[in-house]
Amino acid sequence: MSRIAIVFGLFVHCSLAYEDDYLAAHLKEKISMLQDEVSMSLGGRMRLTNAEMQANDTLMYWKHKEIDDAFIDLRSFELYKHYFQYKNGIENSNVYKIIRHMPKGAALHVHGSALMDADYFMNLTYHDDLYVCSWEGNMRFRFSYDIPDKPCPTVWQPMAEVRKASVDVAAFDRSLRSRFTLYTDEENELEADINTVWNRFEDVYGHMSQMLRCRPIRERYIYDALKKFYDENVMYLELRNGLHPLYELDGSEHDSMYTARLYQKVVDRFTQTYPDFVGVKFIYTTNRAKNVTQIRKAIETAKRLKTEMPDLFAGFDLVGQEDLGNSLTEFLPVLAAARNELDYFFHAGETNWSGTASDENLFDAVLLGAKRIGHGYALLKHPTLMEKVKRDNIAIEVNLVSNTVLSLVRDVRNHPLAAFLAQDLPVVLSSDDPGVWESDSLSHDFYVAFMGVASRRADLRMLKQLAVNSIHYSAMSGLQKIRALATFNIKWDHFINVFMKSFPKGIV
Amino acid sequence: MSRIAIVFGLFVHCSLAYEDDYLAAHLKEKISMLQDEVSMSLGGRMRLTNAEMQANDTLMYWKHKEIDDAFIDLRSFELYKHYFQYKNGIENSNVYKIIRHMPKGAALHVHGSALMDADYFMNLTYHDDLYVCSWEGNMRFRFSYDIPDKPCPTVWQPMAEVRKASVDVAAFDRSLRSRFTLYTDEENELEADINTVWNRFEDVYGHMSQMLRCRPIRERYIYDALKKFYDENVMYLELRNGLHPLYELDGSEHDSMYTARLYQKVVDRFTQTYPDFVGVKFIYTTNRAKNVTQIRKAIETAKRLKTEMPDLFAGFDLVGQEDLGNSLTEFLPVLAAARNELDYFFHAGETNWSGTASDENLFDAVLLGAKRIGHGYALLKHPTLMEKVKRDNIAIEVNLVSNTVLSLVRDVRNHPLAAFLAQDLPVVLSSDDPGVWESDSLSHDFYVAFMGVASRRADLRMLKQLAVNSIHYSAMSGLQKIRALATFNIKWDHFINVFMKSFPKGIV
Ligand SMILES: [Zn+2]
Ligand SMILES: [Zn+2]
């Protein structure tokens, strides 16, 4: 029986049978407070159509079933564990099946080289023209018609030959695959501390990034990545990306603006084939470990990109582990000087260290006028800042799976998103580096948010509002947003009236 | 270098060298926001005397040293792990040494049978008159001059004989000891889910409680427990306790009111010896797993206790795992009927399950007029309720170590206390069942709160306010509180002017 039913049931029971004024008042007040809470929460004031209400009933039947079974017997609920311990079981959930098909709007916080998973990269390692340079456990990759004319502490060898020469090809591939993923089923590795995990993360990201420096590989990758998001009903992306120069298989090299134009070209091709995909914008990023001179140079590149490709360009950000990298304060003069020319989308407060430089990046990000904040994990510890973020409509890009994999939180029910949702902060959900942990493009993040973080009472309204938020808080122009919302609404109606109509309703 | 120094340094640097109005304004605003945060936080508006400021400098020197070393190199910081992984290292910390000596006021949320640790209970197992009944891995204990005349599925045997007959006495004692503690250094046991941990917890608590049914044992235990808290500069306790009837070694039995009078007798004896210990009150508890009839009976017992021992009696509460036990709603008519006669101190929201009956105990507790709330862990997910708790001065009894050991949260930096402190909610720190996890009586909880949860900027003012809160939100009468505060101030002055004056200051 639903808990709401218990409350309402008691209410009727008591007011009739006991005629006790206090009890009636108590229960009335409790229900009213619970209702206030819902209408205060993200999506809580949305009105649903009749068709949406029916879809919501189906969704909530499955949600309540999954949660209530688990509330008594934890064996059927694993979201309190490390993501790697339940990720392969998610697909059994009916709630997940609904969420996967639900139009989710946009993914606004994803890093360009981490969109595809280890299987994809392993496929690339079977490419005829891949060379590898191995030394002391390290590997460098290069696609080339001939032996690469690039530094190597040992020698460049064709990957195919190295693989063939290995004693055990399956073991070789398992080891190679581990360079392209953080995923592990070794329980003891799940306990790694944040610095250890970040080291491994940077290795994996580095290997992925290297594989994507070759123009034809990258061109294909961009298309495949868009398709992967599109297949999960994501219609728009903002990619955080550096602009590494690309090379051809014959060794010739392009400049970094070429990379940007290549993105635009592939996106245009993709949207011609899938006209309900509305596009991609670019948040140009550089690593926060760099020095002031390098940051100044990156800002100049960002300005150039903005001038040359105003529709593709969205803004600027710094990436890399916040705790160990430079804080925004250290680049303040440079960042301040460009604040009227560039929109900022800073990673800030992706930390558990309260009252430190990484924690206080939140202040600088907000004061520098950031349009959105990446993670904002520490925001909950700064109530005045939280007020300001809400008042000024600075969206918080929450990346749940990322935060668990990168060791900020284990049991997601302790993630600050729960409080953000309760207070209707301007939240968007994203997936950060889904390829690195082999998650869905966006569906897993939505699933974990809905089932693990939000209240048991949160329903279709919250999910729809999160999708609408992702369009609303994007860097699209006003006109682009209007068009994107129109497209979203068509997709949403189809989801409600076709997919949900035929979805098993369960036995109530 | 301290991060504040960086900010102030940059401020001076920029305003002199760059003459950039924006930068000056940015940094001024950042500092002002940071100052606002501090003065908004728990203790942040307190004025310190000169002597206190000097003590604070010493405290903060050590705090910053420990945190800043760890910020770069996690090996020196372990508070993000399970409590059992760092508990034995805490005593090396200078901050801990200060906190242990600091007057901490009262412990307002501790359960009567769980105040002493496994070593204490192991000592009791060497008592000449202890009998044991063993069956299928279970053990029942009874102190008695003769073979106990009590049910036993096998036979009662003198513990001394069972021990002597064991193949390996050390192994026997290790196994016996494990019945009196949750502590383990087996890493894989630290991953147990909340229901598994609660099962083990109830076993341990049950064994402790059984050992304390014998009058002379209990009498000695009460005194020893008071001394243990007193040695950590805790001056007042509110004990949550059932009133199990006690027996003598000759088998004769007392009624449950005798137990209450015994407490009063021992407390009186203790305060005669230690006049700066101000006393104990009793929160009568019963298990939430019981049925309505049993709860009604418990409420009658509470009323009788209140009538017969008005100074000892503080109020009423329900105990046991909230998720799996009955919710307050289920006892609402009974609890509502007694609400004007009894003060309530309900456990509520000790859960990670948002939107469930255990989560929503918070609403019933507040609506029933609870004077304080035990744990209130889920409060952060209910912003309106949080407002009400603050406005109505309903103290939240936070038990940090308990929440980590009982599997609500792993990395304490994700504990909601961080947000409670930032918003100056009426918080008191307590230790729940320190004996069960072999923690200090209260010092570990203060240490973890100060070093693991509060901001790096939080200082002596927060610690002192937490101590003052514990007196302010106690169930003492107005006059008792005034006297307690006077005693506290004397102890505090001694701490500042004697202990802190001679504490190593560190090299700045
Ligand atoms: Zn990111
Ligand atoms: Zn408790």
PDB file of C-alpha atoms in Angstrom, chain B residues 19-156:
ATOM      1  CA  GLU B  19      44.233  49.482 -10.212  1.00  0.00           C
ATOM      2  CA  ASP B  20      41.449  47.490 -11.697  1.00  0.00           C
ATOM      3  CA  ASP B  21      38.138  48.525 -10.221  1.00  0.00           C
ATOM      4  CA  TYR B  22      36.465  45.277 -11.139  1.00  0.00           C
ATOM      5  CA  LEU B  23      39.091  43.107  -9.467  1.00  0.00           C
ATOM      6  CA  ALA B  24      38.981  45.166  -6.299  1.00  0.00           C
ATOM      7  CA  ALA B  25      35.207  44.984  -6.226  1.00  0.00           C
ATOM      8  CA  HIS B  26      35.214  41.244  -6.966  1.00  0.00           C
ATOM      9  CA  LEU B  27      37.577  40.441  -4.134  1.00  0.00           C
ATOM     10  CA  LYS B  28      35.840  42.797  -1.735  1.00  0.00           C
ATOM     11  CA  GLU B  29      32.538  41.121  -2.515  1.00  0.00           C
ATOM     12  CA  LYS B  30      34.034  37.646  -2.152  1.00  0.00           C
ATOM     13  CA  ILE B  31      35.483  38.469   1.249  1.00  0.00           C
ATOM     14  CA  SER B  32      32.240  40.022   2.330  1.00  0.00           C
ATOM     15  CA  MET B  33      30.283  36.930   1.237  1.00  0.00           C
ATOM     16  CA  LEU B  34      32.724  34.689   3.086  1.00  0.00           C
ATOM     17  CA  GLN B  35      32.342  36.814   6.202  1.00  0.00           C
ATOM     18  CA  ASP B  36      28.563  36.727   5.880  1.00  0.00           C
ATOM     19  CA  GLU B  37      28.772  32.948   5.695  1.00  0.00           C
ATOM     20  CA  VAL B  38      30.789  32.713   8.861  1.00  0.00           C
ATOM     21  CA  SER B  39      28.490  35.014  10.782  1.00  0.00           C
ATOM     22  CA  MET B  40      25.482  33.072   9.504  1.00  0.00           C
ATOM     23  CA  SER B  41      26.955  29.768  10.690  1.00  0.00           C
ATOM     24  CA  LEU B  42      26.612  28.067  14.068  1.00  0.00           C
ATOM     25  CA  GLY B  43      28.694  30.084  16.564  1.00  0.00           C
ATOM     26  CA  GLY B  44      29.725  32.607  13.918  1.00  0.00           C
ATOM     27  CA  ARG B  45      28.373  35.649  15.753  1.00  0.00           C
ATOM     28  CA  MET B  46      30.041  34.801  19.058  1.00  0.00           C
ATOM     29  CA  ARG B  47      32.563  37.325  20.454  1.00  0.00           C
ATOM     30  CA  LEU B  48      35.738  35.843  21.881  1.00  0.00           C
ATOM     31  CA  THR B  49      37.803  37.300  24.709  1.00  0.00           C
ATOM     32  CA  ASN B  50      41.489  38.006  24.112  1.00  0.00           C
ATOM     33  CA  ALA B  51      42.429  34.808  25.886  1.00  0.00           C
ATOM     34  CA  GLU B  52      39.951  32.849  23.785  1.00  0.00           C
ATOM     35  CA  MET B  53      41.359  34.412  20.628  1.00  0.00           C
ATOM     36  CA  GLN B  54      44.824  33.204  21.583  1.00  0.00           C
ATOM     37  CA  ALA B  55      43.487  29.737  22.263  1.00  0.00           C
ATOM     38  CA  ASN B  56      41.694  29.894  18.928  1.00  0.00           C
ATOM     39  CA  ASP B  57      44.934  30.747  17.134  1.00  0.00           C
ATOM     40  CA  THR B  58      46.534  27.630  18.585  1.00  0.00           C
ATOM     41  CA  LEU B  59      43.537  25.470  17.723  1.00  0.00           C
ATOM     42  CA  MET B  60      43.365  26.807  14.170  1.00  0.00           C
ATOM     43  CA  TYR B  61      47.096  26.437  13.643  1.00  0.00           C
ATOM     44  CA  TRP B  62      46.724  22.692  14.229  1.00  0.00           C
ATOM     45  CA  LYS B  63      43.450  22.430  12.352  1.00  0.00           C
ATOM     46  CA  HIS B  64      44.840  24.121   9.256  1.00  0.00           C
ATOM     47  CA  LYS B  65      48.011  22.100   9.407  1.00  0.00           C
ATOM     48  CA  GLU B  66      46.120  18.802   9.508  1.00  0.00           C
ATOM     49  CA  ILE B  67      43.696  19.786   6.758  1.00  0.00           C
ATOM     50  CA  ASP B  68      46.164  21.469   4.432  1.00  0.00           C
ATOM     51  CA  ASP B  69      48.594  18.569   4.608  1.00  0.00           C
ATOM     52  CA  ALA B  70      45.729  16.241   3.757  1.00  0.00           C
ATOM     53  CA  PHE B  71      44.286  18.407   0.969  1.00  0.00           C
ATOM     54  CA  ILE B  72      47.359  17.612  -1.122  1.00  0.00           C
ATOM     55  CA  ASP B  73      48.176  14.175   0.224  1.00  0.00           C
ATOM     56  CA  LEU B  74      45.164  12.171   1.295  1.00  0.00           C
ATOM     57  CA  ARG B  75      47.317   9.698   3.209  1.00  0.00           C
ATOM     58  CA  SER B  76      47.333  12.005   6.210  1.00  0.00           C
ATOM     59  CA  PHE B  77      43.535  12.410   6.228  1.00  0.00           C
ATOM     60  CA  GLU B  78      41.267   9.474   6.758  1.00  0.00           C
ATOM     61  CA  LEU B  79      37.976  10.970   7.817  1.00  0.00           C
ATOM     62  CA  TYR B  80      36.468  10.160   4.431  1.00  0.00           C
ATOM     63  CA  LYS B  81      36.769   6.454   5.274  1.00  0.00           C
ATOM     64  CA  HIS B  82      34.718   4.242   7.558  1.00  0.00           C
ATOM     65  CA  TYR B  83      35.114   5.309  11.199  1.00  0.00           C
ATOM     66  CA  PHE B  84      36.695   1.949  12.050  1.00  0.00           C
ATOM     67  CA  GLN B  85      39.504   2.676   9.615  1.00  0.00           C
ATOM     68  CA  TYR B  86      40.651   5.848  11.350  1.00  0.00           C
ATOM     69  CA  LYS B  87      39.356   5.626  14.906  1.00  0.00           C
ATOM     70  CA  ASN B  88      42.616   4.352  16.360  1.00  0.00           C
ATOM     71  CA  GLY B  89      44.624   7.126  14.710  1.00  0.00           C
ATOM     72  CA  ILE B  90      42.574  10.012  16.065  1.00  0.00           C
ATOM     73  CA  GLU B  91      44.559  10.214  19.285  1.00  0.00           C
ATOM     74  CA  ASN B  92      47.626  11.390  17.340  1.00  0.00           C
ATOM     75  CA  SER B  93      45.872  14.605  16.401  1.00  0.00           C
ATOM     76  CA  ASN B  94      46.608  17.797  18.331  1.00  0.00           C
ATOM     77  CA  VAL B  95      43.145  19.052  17.485  1.00  0.00           C
ATOM     78  CA  TYR B  96      41.757  15.921  19.117  1.00  0.00           C
ATOM     79  CA  LYS B  97      43.845  16.491  22.233  1.00  0.00           C
ATOM     80  CA  ILE B  98      42.386  19.981  22.523  1.00  0.00           C
ATOM     81  CA  ILE B  99      38.838  18.804  21.897  1.00  0.00           C
ATOM     82  CA  ARG B 100      39.116  15.991  24.411  1.00  0.00           C
ATOM     83  CA  HIS B 101      40.015  18.510  27.108  1.00  0.00           C
ATOM     84  CA  MET B 102      37.479  21.072  26.021  1.00  0.00           C
ATOM     85  CA  PRO B 103      34.324  21.293  28.163  1.00  0.00           C
ATOM     86  CA  LYS B 104      31.626  19.940  25.866  1.00  0.00           C
ATOM     87  CA  GLY B 105      28.542  20.564  27.968  1.00  0.00           C
ATOM     88  CA  ALA B 106      26.007  17.746  27.716  1.00  0.00           C
ATOM     89  CA  ALA B 107      25.416  14.528  25.812  1.00  0.00           C
ATOM     90  CA  LEU B 108      21.714  14.613  25.070  1.00  0.00           C
ATOM     91  CA  HIS B 109      21.313  11.532  22.885  1.00  0.00           C
ATOM     92  CA  VAL B 110      22.849   8.407  24.417  1.00  0.00           C
ATOM     93  CA  HIS B 111      21.272   5.035  25.061  1.00  0.00           C
ATOM     94  CA  GLY B 112      21.613   3.745  28.599  1.00  0.00           C
ATOM     95  CA  SER B 113      23.043   0.282  27.973  1.00  0.00           C
ATOM     96  CA  ALA B 114      25.595   1.290  25.345  1.00  0.00           C
ATOM     97  CA  LEU B 115      27.817   3.673  27.279  1.00  0.00           C
ATOM     98  CA  MET B 116      30.753   1.336  27.997  1.00  0.00           C
ATOM     99  CA  ASP B 117      32.769  -0.621  25.489  1.00  0.00           C
ATOM    100  CA  ALA B 118      33.653  -4.257  24.852  1.00  0.00           C
ATOM    101  CA  ASP B 119      36.678  -4.205  27.189  1.00  0.00           C
ATOM    102  CA  TYR B 120      34.402  -3.203  30.032  1.00  0.00           C
ATOM    103  CA  PHE B 121      31.949  -6.002  29.305  1.00  0.00           C
ATOM    104  CA  MET B 122      34.760  -8.525  28.854  1.00  0.00           C
ATOM    105  CA  ASN B 123      35.913  -7.642  32.344  1.00  0.00           C
ATOM    106  CA  LEU B 124      32.434  -8.421  33.594  1.00  0.00           C
ATOM    107  CA  THR B 125      32.614 -11.861  31.977  1.00  0.00           C
ATOM    108  CA  TYR B 126      35.380 -12.667  34.484  1.00  0.00           C
ATOM    109  CA  HIS B 127      32.948 -12.076  37.349  1.00  0.00           C
ATOM    110  CA  ASP B 128      32.836 -15.143  39.635  1.00  0.00           C
ATOM    111  CA  ASP B 129      29.062 -15.402  39.591  1.00  0.00           C
ATOM    112  CA  LEU B 130      28.376 -15.204  35.858  1.00  0.00           C
ATOM    113  CA  TYR B 131      26.516 -18.089  34.234  1.00  0.00           C
ATOM    114  CA  VAL B 132      26.090 -18.627  30.535  1.00  0.00           C
ATOM    115  CA  CYS B 133      23.552 -20.558  28.496  1.00  0.00           C
ATOM    116  CA  SER B 134      24.807 -21.404  24.991  1.00  0.00           C
ATOM    117  CA  TRP B 135      22.812 -22.852  22.111  1.00  0.00           C
ATOM    118  CA  GLU B 136      23.178 -22.789  18.340  1.00  0.00           C
ATOM    119  CA  GLY B 137      25.722 -19.996  18.432  1.00  0.00           C
ATOM    120  CA  ASN B 138      23.619 -17.901  20.838  1.00  0.00           C
ATOM    121  CA  MET B 139      24.536 -16.946  24.381  1.00  0.00           C
ATOM    122  CA  ARG B 140      22.412 -15.843  27.289  1.00  0.00           C
ATOM    123  CA  PHE B 141      24.026 -14.388  30.445  1.00  0.00           C
ATOM    124  CA  ARG B 142      22.913 -14.329  34.071  1.00  0.00           C
ATOM    125  CA  PHE B 143      24.724 -13.339  37.246  1.00  0.00           C
ATOM    126  CA  SER B 144      23.770 -15.643  40.101  1.00  0.00           C
ATOM    127  CA  TYR B 145      25.093 -17.238  43.282  1.00  0.00           C
ATOM    128  CA  ASP B 146      23.580 -20.559  42.185  1.00  0.00           C
ATOM    129  CA  ILE B 147      22.631 -22.141  38.900  1.00  0.00           C
ATOM    130  CA  PRO B 148      20.000 -19.751  37.481  1.00  0.00           C
ATOM    131  CA  ASP B 149      16.426 -20.846  37.705  1.00  0.00           C
ATOM    132  CA  LYS B 150      15.682 -19.375  34.275  1.00  0.00           C
ATOM    133  CA  PRO B 151      14.786 -20.864  30.878  1.00  0.00           C
ATOM    134  CA  CYS B 152      17.714 -22.208  28.875  1.00  0.00           C
ATOM    135  CA  PRO B 153      17.428 -24.426  25.744  1.00  0.00           C
ATOM    136  CA  THR B 154      20.542 -26.304  26.962  1.00  0.00           C
ATOM    137  CA  VAL B 155      22.103 -25.898  30.434  1.00  0.00           C
ATOM    138  CA  TRP B 156      23.383 -22.986  32.470  1.00  0.00           C
TER     139      TRP B 156
END
